[in-house]
């Protein structure tokens, strides 16, 4: 028998799962591109909530900050920068709906088969907290983080130059 906390935990998981699926369906089927972009952010945030129910706090924080905070905002900015005559019909229907549905069902079936066919083993390792991960990132993995930061800076400078449409001044 489940206690009250376990029941609430399970209900929260299923509620967040439903929100995730509904928002993802809205991303695909909405005709307004701006609404689809905002529903993408809702999808990312509800996945972060799912990580919280699975007690993966670090993954939840990364999901919320990186995906919802950065990727979804960039998508919204990209949509807003494109010129559209009428935004309400900016996401036209796709003529390949049946092919996409078959492909999606095939991939889902393959994933479900792989999950059911795998002999899962439960590890007996210690619990790793977000603080432990943060300490490792700032000590052992500091040089790769600095390299990625420089790479992202170079990409940002390149994006600004491309967006301005001009030649680099010397």
PDB file of C-alpha atoms in Angstrom:
ATOM      1  CA  UNK A   1       0.000   0.000   0.000  1.00  0.00           C
ATOM      2  CA  UNK A   2       1.261   3.445  -0.908  1.00  0.00           C
ATOM      3  CA  UNK A   3       1.610   6.164   1.706  1.00  0.00           C
ATOM      4  CA  UNK A   4       0.295   9.692   1.168  1.00  0.00           C
ATOM      5  CA  UNK A   5       3.660  11.086   0.012  1.00  0.00           C
ATOM      6  CA  UNK A   6       4.184   8.255  -2.470  1.00  0.00           C
ATOM      7  CA  UNK A   7       0.701   8.710  -3.873  1.00  0.00           C
ATOM      8  CA  UNK A   8       1.212  12.460  -4.319  1.00  0.00           C
ATOM      9  CA  UNK A   9       4.590  11.771  -5.935  1.00  0.00           C
ATOM     10  CA  UNK A  10       2.981   9.365  -8.398  1.00  0.00           C
ATOM     11  CA  UNK A  11       0.098  11.741  -9.131  1.00  0.00           C
ATOM     12  CA  UNK A  12       2.548  14.581  -9.756  1.00  0.00           C
ATOM     13  CA  UNK A  13       4.494  12.373 -12.163  1.00  0.00           C
ATOM     14  CA  UNK A  14       1.385  11.447 -14.149  1.00  0.00           C
ATOM     15  CA  UNK A  15       0.075  15.033 -14.136  1.00  0.00           C
ATOM     16  CA  UNK A  16       3.408  16.345 -15.448  1.00  0.00           C
ATOM     17  CA  UNK A  17       3.496  13.535 -18.021  1.00  0.00           C
ATOM     18  CA  UNK A  18       0.078  14.591 -19.291  1.00  0.00           C
ATOM     19  CA  UNK A  19       1.111  18.246 -19.456  1.00  0.00           C
ATOM     20  CA  UNK A  20       4.277  17.283 -21.330  1.00  0.00           C
ATOM     21  CA  UNK A  21       2.382  15.223 -23.893  1.00  0.00           C
ATOM     22  CA  UNK A  22      -0.364  17.822 -24.360  1.00  0.00           C
ATOM     23  CA  UNK A  23       2.137  20.662 -24.808  1.00  0.00           C
ATOM     24  CA  UNK A  24       4.223  18.581 -27.234  1.00  0.00           C
ATOM     25  CA  UNK A  25       1.114  17.819 -29.283  1.00  0.00           C
ATOM     26  CA  UNK A  26       0.334  21.543 -29.273  1.00  0.00           C
ATOM     27  CA  UNK A  27       3.831  22.281 -30.601  1.00  0.00           C
ATOM     28  CA  UNK A  28       3.212  19.969 -33.526  1.00  0.00           C
ATOM     29  CA  UNK A  29      -0.389  20.781 -34.361  1.00  0.00           C
ATOM     30  CA  UNK A  30      -0.790  24.511 -33.592  1.00  0.00           C
ATOM     31  CA  UNK A  31      -1.085  26.701 -36.692  1.00  0.00           C
ATOM     32  CA  UNK A  32       0.360  29.777 -34.987  1.00  0.00           C
ATOM     33  CA  UNK A  33       4.165  29.530 -34.876  1.00  0.00           C
ATOM     34  CA  UNK A  34       4.484  31.822 -31.853  1.00  0.00           C
ATOM     35  CA  UNK A  35       2.057  29.691 -29.848  1.00  0.00           C
ATOM     36  CA  UNK A  36       3.997  26.577 -30.894  1.00  0.00           C
ATOM     37  CA  UNK A  37       7.231  28.164 -29.651  1.00  0.00           C
ATOM     38  CA  UNK A  38       5.691  29.027 -26.287  1.00  0.00           C
ATOM     39  CA  UNK A  39       4.243  25.524 -25.967  1.00  0.00           C
ATOM     40  CA  UNK A  40       7.772  24.233 -26.581  1.00  0.00           C
ATOM     41  CA  UNK A  41       8.845  26.155 -23.494  1.00  0.00           C
ATOM     42  CA  UNK A  42       5.971  24.599 -21.510  1.00  0.00           C
ATOM     43  CA  UNK A  43       7.110  21.177 -22.710  1.00  0.00           C
ATOM     44  CA  UNK A  44      10.670  21.850 -21.545  1.00  0.00           C
ATOM     45  CA  UNK A  45       9.514  23.081 -18.137  1.00  0.00           C
ATOM     46  CA  UNK A  46       7.238  20.099 -17.583  1.00  0.00           C
ATOM     47  CA  UNK A  47      10.115  17.765 -18.460  1.00  0.00           C
ATOM     48  CA  UNK A  48      12.130  19.597 -15.791  1.00  0.00           C
ATOM     49  CA  UNK A  49       9.283  18.844 -13.386  1.00  0.00           C
ATOM     50  CA  UNK A  50       9.461  15.181 -14.387  1.00  0.00           C
ATOM     51  CA  UNK A  51      13.167  15.200 -13.526  1.00  0.00           C
ATOM     52  CA  UNK A  52      12.247  16.595 -10.111  1.00  0.00           C
ATOM     53  CA  UNK A  53       9.810  13.752  -9.500  1.00  0.00           C
ATOM     54  CA  UNK A  54      12.630  11.351 -10.392  1.00  0.00           C
ATOM     55  CA  UNK A  55      14.857  13.102  -7.816  1.00  0.00           C
ATOM     56  CA  UNK A  56      17.312  14.339 -10.452  1.00  0.00           C
ATOM     57  CA  UNK A  57      17.596  17.938  -9.266  1.00  0.00           C
ATOM     58  CA  UNK A  58      20.653  18.793 -11.354  1.00  0.00           C
ATOM     59  CA  UNK A  59      19.030  17.545 -14.565  1.00  0.00           C
ATOM     60  CA  UNK A  60      15.885  19.515 -13.713  1.00  0.00           C
ATOM     61  CA  UNK A  61      17.901  22.693 -13.225  1.00  0.00           C
ATOM     62  CA  UNK A  62      19.815  22.188 -16.471  1.00  0.00           C
ATOM     63  CA  UNK A  63      16.587  21.426 -18.328  1.00  0.00           C
ATOM     64  CA  UNK A  64      14.886  24.547 -17.017  1.00  0.00           C
ATOM     65  CA  UNK A  65      17.856  26.875 -17.517  1.00  0.00           C
ATOM     66  CA  UNK A  66      19.287  25.642 -20.788  1.00  0.00           C
ATOM     67  CA  UNK A  67      16.272  24.446 -22.695  1.00  0.00           C
ATOM     68  CA  UNK A  68      13.407  26.555 -21.427  1.00  0.00           C
ATOM     69  CA  UNK A  69      15.528  29.551 -20.549  1.00  0.00           C
ATOM     70  CA  UNK A  70      17.749  29.631 -23.609  1.00  0.00           C
ATOM     71  CA  UNK A  71      16.656  27.396 -26.461  1.00  0.00           C
ATOM     72  CA  UNK A  72      12.949  28.229 -26.305  1.00  0.00           C
ATOM     73  CA  UNK A  73      13.706  31.955 -25.986  1.00  0.00           C
ATOM     74  CA  UNK A  74      15.994  31.761 -29.023  1.00  0.00           C
ATOM     75  CA  UNK A  75      13.253  29.989 -30.978  1.00  0.00           C
ATOM     76  CA  UNK A  76      10.752  32.710 -30.017  1.00  0.00           C
ATOM     77  CA  UNK A  77      13.226  35.437 -31.017  1.00  0.00           C
ATOM     78  CA  UNK A  78      13.883  33.650 -34.314  1.00  0.00           C
ATOM     79  CA  UNK A  79      10.160  33.423 -35.008  1.00  0.00           C
ATOM     80  CA  UNK A  80       9.677  37.081 -34.167  1.00  0.00           C
ATOM     81  CA  UNK A  81      12.531  38.128 -36.474  1.00  0.00           C
ATOM     82  CA  UNK A  82      11.034  36.348 -39.479  1.00  0.00           C
ATOM     83  CA  UNK A  83       8.647  38.401 -41.566  1.00  0.00           C
ATOM     84  CA  UNK A  84       5.161  36.891 -41.727  1.00  0.00           C
ATOM     85  CA  UNK A  85       2.102  38.430 -43.317  1.00  0.00           C
ATOM     86  CA  UNK A  86      -0.379  36.780 -40.991  1.00  0.00           C
ATOM     87  CA  UNK A  87       0.956  35.091 -37.845  1.00  0.00           C
ATOM     88  CA  UNK A  88      -2.241  33.115 -37.163  1.00  0.00           C
ATOM     89  CA  UNK A  89      -1.531  30.785 -40.117  1.00  0.00           C
ATOM     90  CA  UNK A  90       2.276  30.911 -39.986  1.00  0.00           C
ATOM     91  CA  UNK A  91       2.725  27.168 -39.488  1.00  0.00           C
ATOM     92  CA  UNK A  92       1.113  25.522 -42.528  1.00  0.00           C
ATOM     93  CA  UNK A  93       0.005  21.882 -42.373  1.00  0.00           C
ATOM     94  CA  UNK A  94       2.457  19.305 -43.579  1.00  0.00           C
ATOM     95  CA  UNK A  95       1.515  16.984 -46.427  1.00  0.00           C
ATOM     96  CA  UNK A  96       3.706  14.226 -44.943  1.00  0.00           C
ATOM     97  CA  UNK A  97       1.551  13.701 -41.829  1.00  0.00           C
ATOM     98  CA  UNK A  98       0.957   9.987 -42.460  1.00  0.00           C
ATOM     99  CA  UNK A  99       4.635   9.292 -43.159  1.00  0.00           C
ATOM    100  CA  UNK A 100       5.615  11.217 -40.012  1.00  0.00           C
ATOM    101  CA  UNK A 101       3.071   9.338 -37.916  1.00  0.00           C
ATOM    102  CA  UNK A 102       4.339   5.969 -39.176  1.00  0.00           C
ATOM    103  CA  UNK A 103       7.946   7.013 -38.504  1.00  0.00           C
ATOM    104  CA  UNK A 104       7.091   8.262 -35.011  1.00  0.00           C
ATOM    105  CA  UNK A 105       5.192   5.069 -34.154  1.00  0.00           C
ATOM    106  CA  UNK A 106       8.074   2.954 -35.492  1.00  0.00           C
ATOM    107  CA  UNK A 107      10.634   4.796 -33.380  1.00  0.00           C
ATOM    108  CA  UNK A 108       8.354   4.617 -30.337  1.00  0.00           C
ATOM    109  CA  UNK A 109       7.882   0.886 -30.878  1.00  0.00           C
ATOM    110  CA  UNK A 110      11.642   0.356 -31.159  1.00  0.00           C
ATOM    111  CA  UNK A 111      12.255   2.295 -27.941  1.00  0.00           C
ATOM    112  CA  UNK A 112       9.539   0.395 -26.054  1.00  0.00           C
ATOM    113  CA  UNK A 113      10.919  -2.916 -27.348  1.00  0.00           C
ATOM    114  CA  UNK A 114      14.459  -1.936 -26.246  1.00  0.00           C
ATOM    115  CA  UNK A 115      13.221  -0.952 -22.789  1.00  0.00           C
ATOM    116  CA  UNK A 116      11.253  -4.188 -22.326  1.00  0.00           C
ATOM    117  CA  UNK A 117      14.040  -6.400 -23.726  1.00  0.00           C
ATOM    118  CA  UNK A 118      16.818  -4.908 -21.562  1.00  0.00           C
ATOM    119  CA  UNK A 119      17.722  -6.761 -18.360  1.00  0.00           C
ATOM    120  CA  UNK A 120      17.887  -3.745 -16.044  1.00  0.00           C
ATOM    121  CA  UNK A 121      20.207  -3.893 -13.049  1.00  0.00           C
ATOM    122  CA  UNK A 122      19.859  -1.633 -10.040  1.00  0.00           C
ATOM    123  CA  UNK A 123      23.109  -0.004  -8.991  1.00  0.00           C
ATOM    124  CA  UNK A 124      24.274   0.056  -5.409  1.00  0.00           C
ATOM    125  CA  UNK A 125      26.288   3.258  -5.749  1.00  0.00           C
ATOM    126  CA  UNK A 126      26.100   6.298  -3.539  1.00  0.00           C
ATOM    127  CA  UNK A 127      23.677   9.132  -4.141  1.00  0.00           C
ATOM    128  CA  UNK A 128      25.201  11.952  -6.191  1.00  0.00           C
ATOM    129  CA  UNK A 129      23.869  15.411  -5.374  1.00  0.00           C
ATOM    130  CA  UNK A 130      23.840  18.549  -7.483  1.00  0.00           C
ATOM    131  CA  UNK A 131      26.562  19.964  -5.209  1.00  0.00           C
ATOM    132  CA  UNK A 132      28.821  16.990  -5.989  1.00  0.00           C
ATOM    133  CA  UNK A 133      28.306  17.500  -9.711  1.00  0.00           C
ATOM    134  CA  UNK A 134      28.987  21.234  -9.388  1.00  0.00           C
ATOM    135  CA  UNK A 135      32.250  20.622  -7.520  1.00  0.00           C
ATOM    136  CA  UNK A 136      33.404  18.181 -10.202  1.00  0.00           C
ATOM    137  CA  UNK A 137      32.513  20.642 -12.972  1.00  0.00           C
ATOM    138  CA  UNK A 138      34.493  23.428 -11.326  1.00  0.00           C
ATOM    139  CA  UNK A 139      37.560  21.308 -10.511  1.00  0.00           C
ATOM    140  CA  UNK A 140      38.120  18.299 -12.768  1.00  0.00           C
ATOM    141  CA  UNK A 141      36.181  19.594 -15.775  1.00  0.00           C
ATOM    142  CA  UNK A 142      37.040  23.313 -15.684  1.00  0.00           C
ATOM    143  CA  UNK A 143      39.244  23.306 -18.847  1.00  0.00           C
ATOM    144  CA  UNK A 144      36.545  21.753 -21.076  1.00  0.00           C
ATOM    145  CA  UNK A 145      34.029  24.279 -19.710  1.00  0.00           C
ATOM    146  CA  UNK A 146      36.369  27.142 -20.613  1.00  0.00           C
ATOM    147  CA  UNK A 147      36.838  25.701 -24.112  1.00  0.00           C
ATOM    148  CA  UNK A 148      33.072  25.429 -24.617  1.00  0.00           C
ATOM    149  CA  UNK A 149      32.634  29.008 -23.361  1.00  0.00           C
ATOM    150  CA  UNK A 150      35.142  30.257 -25.951  1.00  0.00           C
ATOM    151  CA  UNK A 151      33.433  28.246 -28.683  1.00  0.00           C
ATOM    152  CA  UNK A 152      30.033  29.706 -27.764  1.00  0.00           C
ATOM    153  CA  UNK A 153      31.516  33.209 -27.707  1.00  0.00           C
ATOM    154  CA  UNK A 154      32.929  32.695 -31.212  1.00  0.00           C
ATOM    155  CA  UNK A 155      29.543  31.414 -32.409  1.00  0.00           C
ATOM    156  CA  UNK A 156      27.790  34.433 -30.882  1.00  0.00           C
ATOM    157  CA  UNK A 157      30.188  36.839 -32.588  1.00  0.00           C
ATOM    158  CA  UNK A 158      29.647  34.997 -35.879  1.00  0.00           C
ATOM    159  CA  UNK A 159      25.875  35.191 -35.466  1.00  0.00           C
ATOM    160  CA  UNK A 160      26.030  38.933 -34.833  1.00  0.00           C
ATOM    161  CA  UNK A 161      28.202  39.464 -37.926  1.00  0.00           C
ATOM    162  CA  UNK A 162      25.835  37.368 -40.051  1.00  0.00           C
ATOM    163  CA  UNK A 163      22.768  39.128 -38.641  1.00  0.00           C
ATOM    164  CA  UNK A 164      24.180  42.569 -39.347  1.00  0.00           C
ATOM    165  CA  UNK A 165      24.795  41.467 -42.939  1.00  0.00           C
ATOM    166  CA  UNK A 166      27.886  43.607 -43.246  1.00  0.00           C
ATOM    167  CA  UNK A 167      31.507  42.882 -43.804  1.00  0.00           C
ATOM    168  CA  UNK A 168      33.908  42.807 -40.902  1.00  0.00           C
ATOM    169  CA  UNK A 169      35.609  46.151 -40.333  1.00  0.00           C
ATOM    170  CA  UNK A 170      39.383  46.185 -40.005  1.00  0.00           C
TER     171      UNK A 170
END
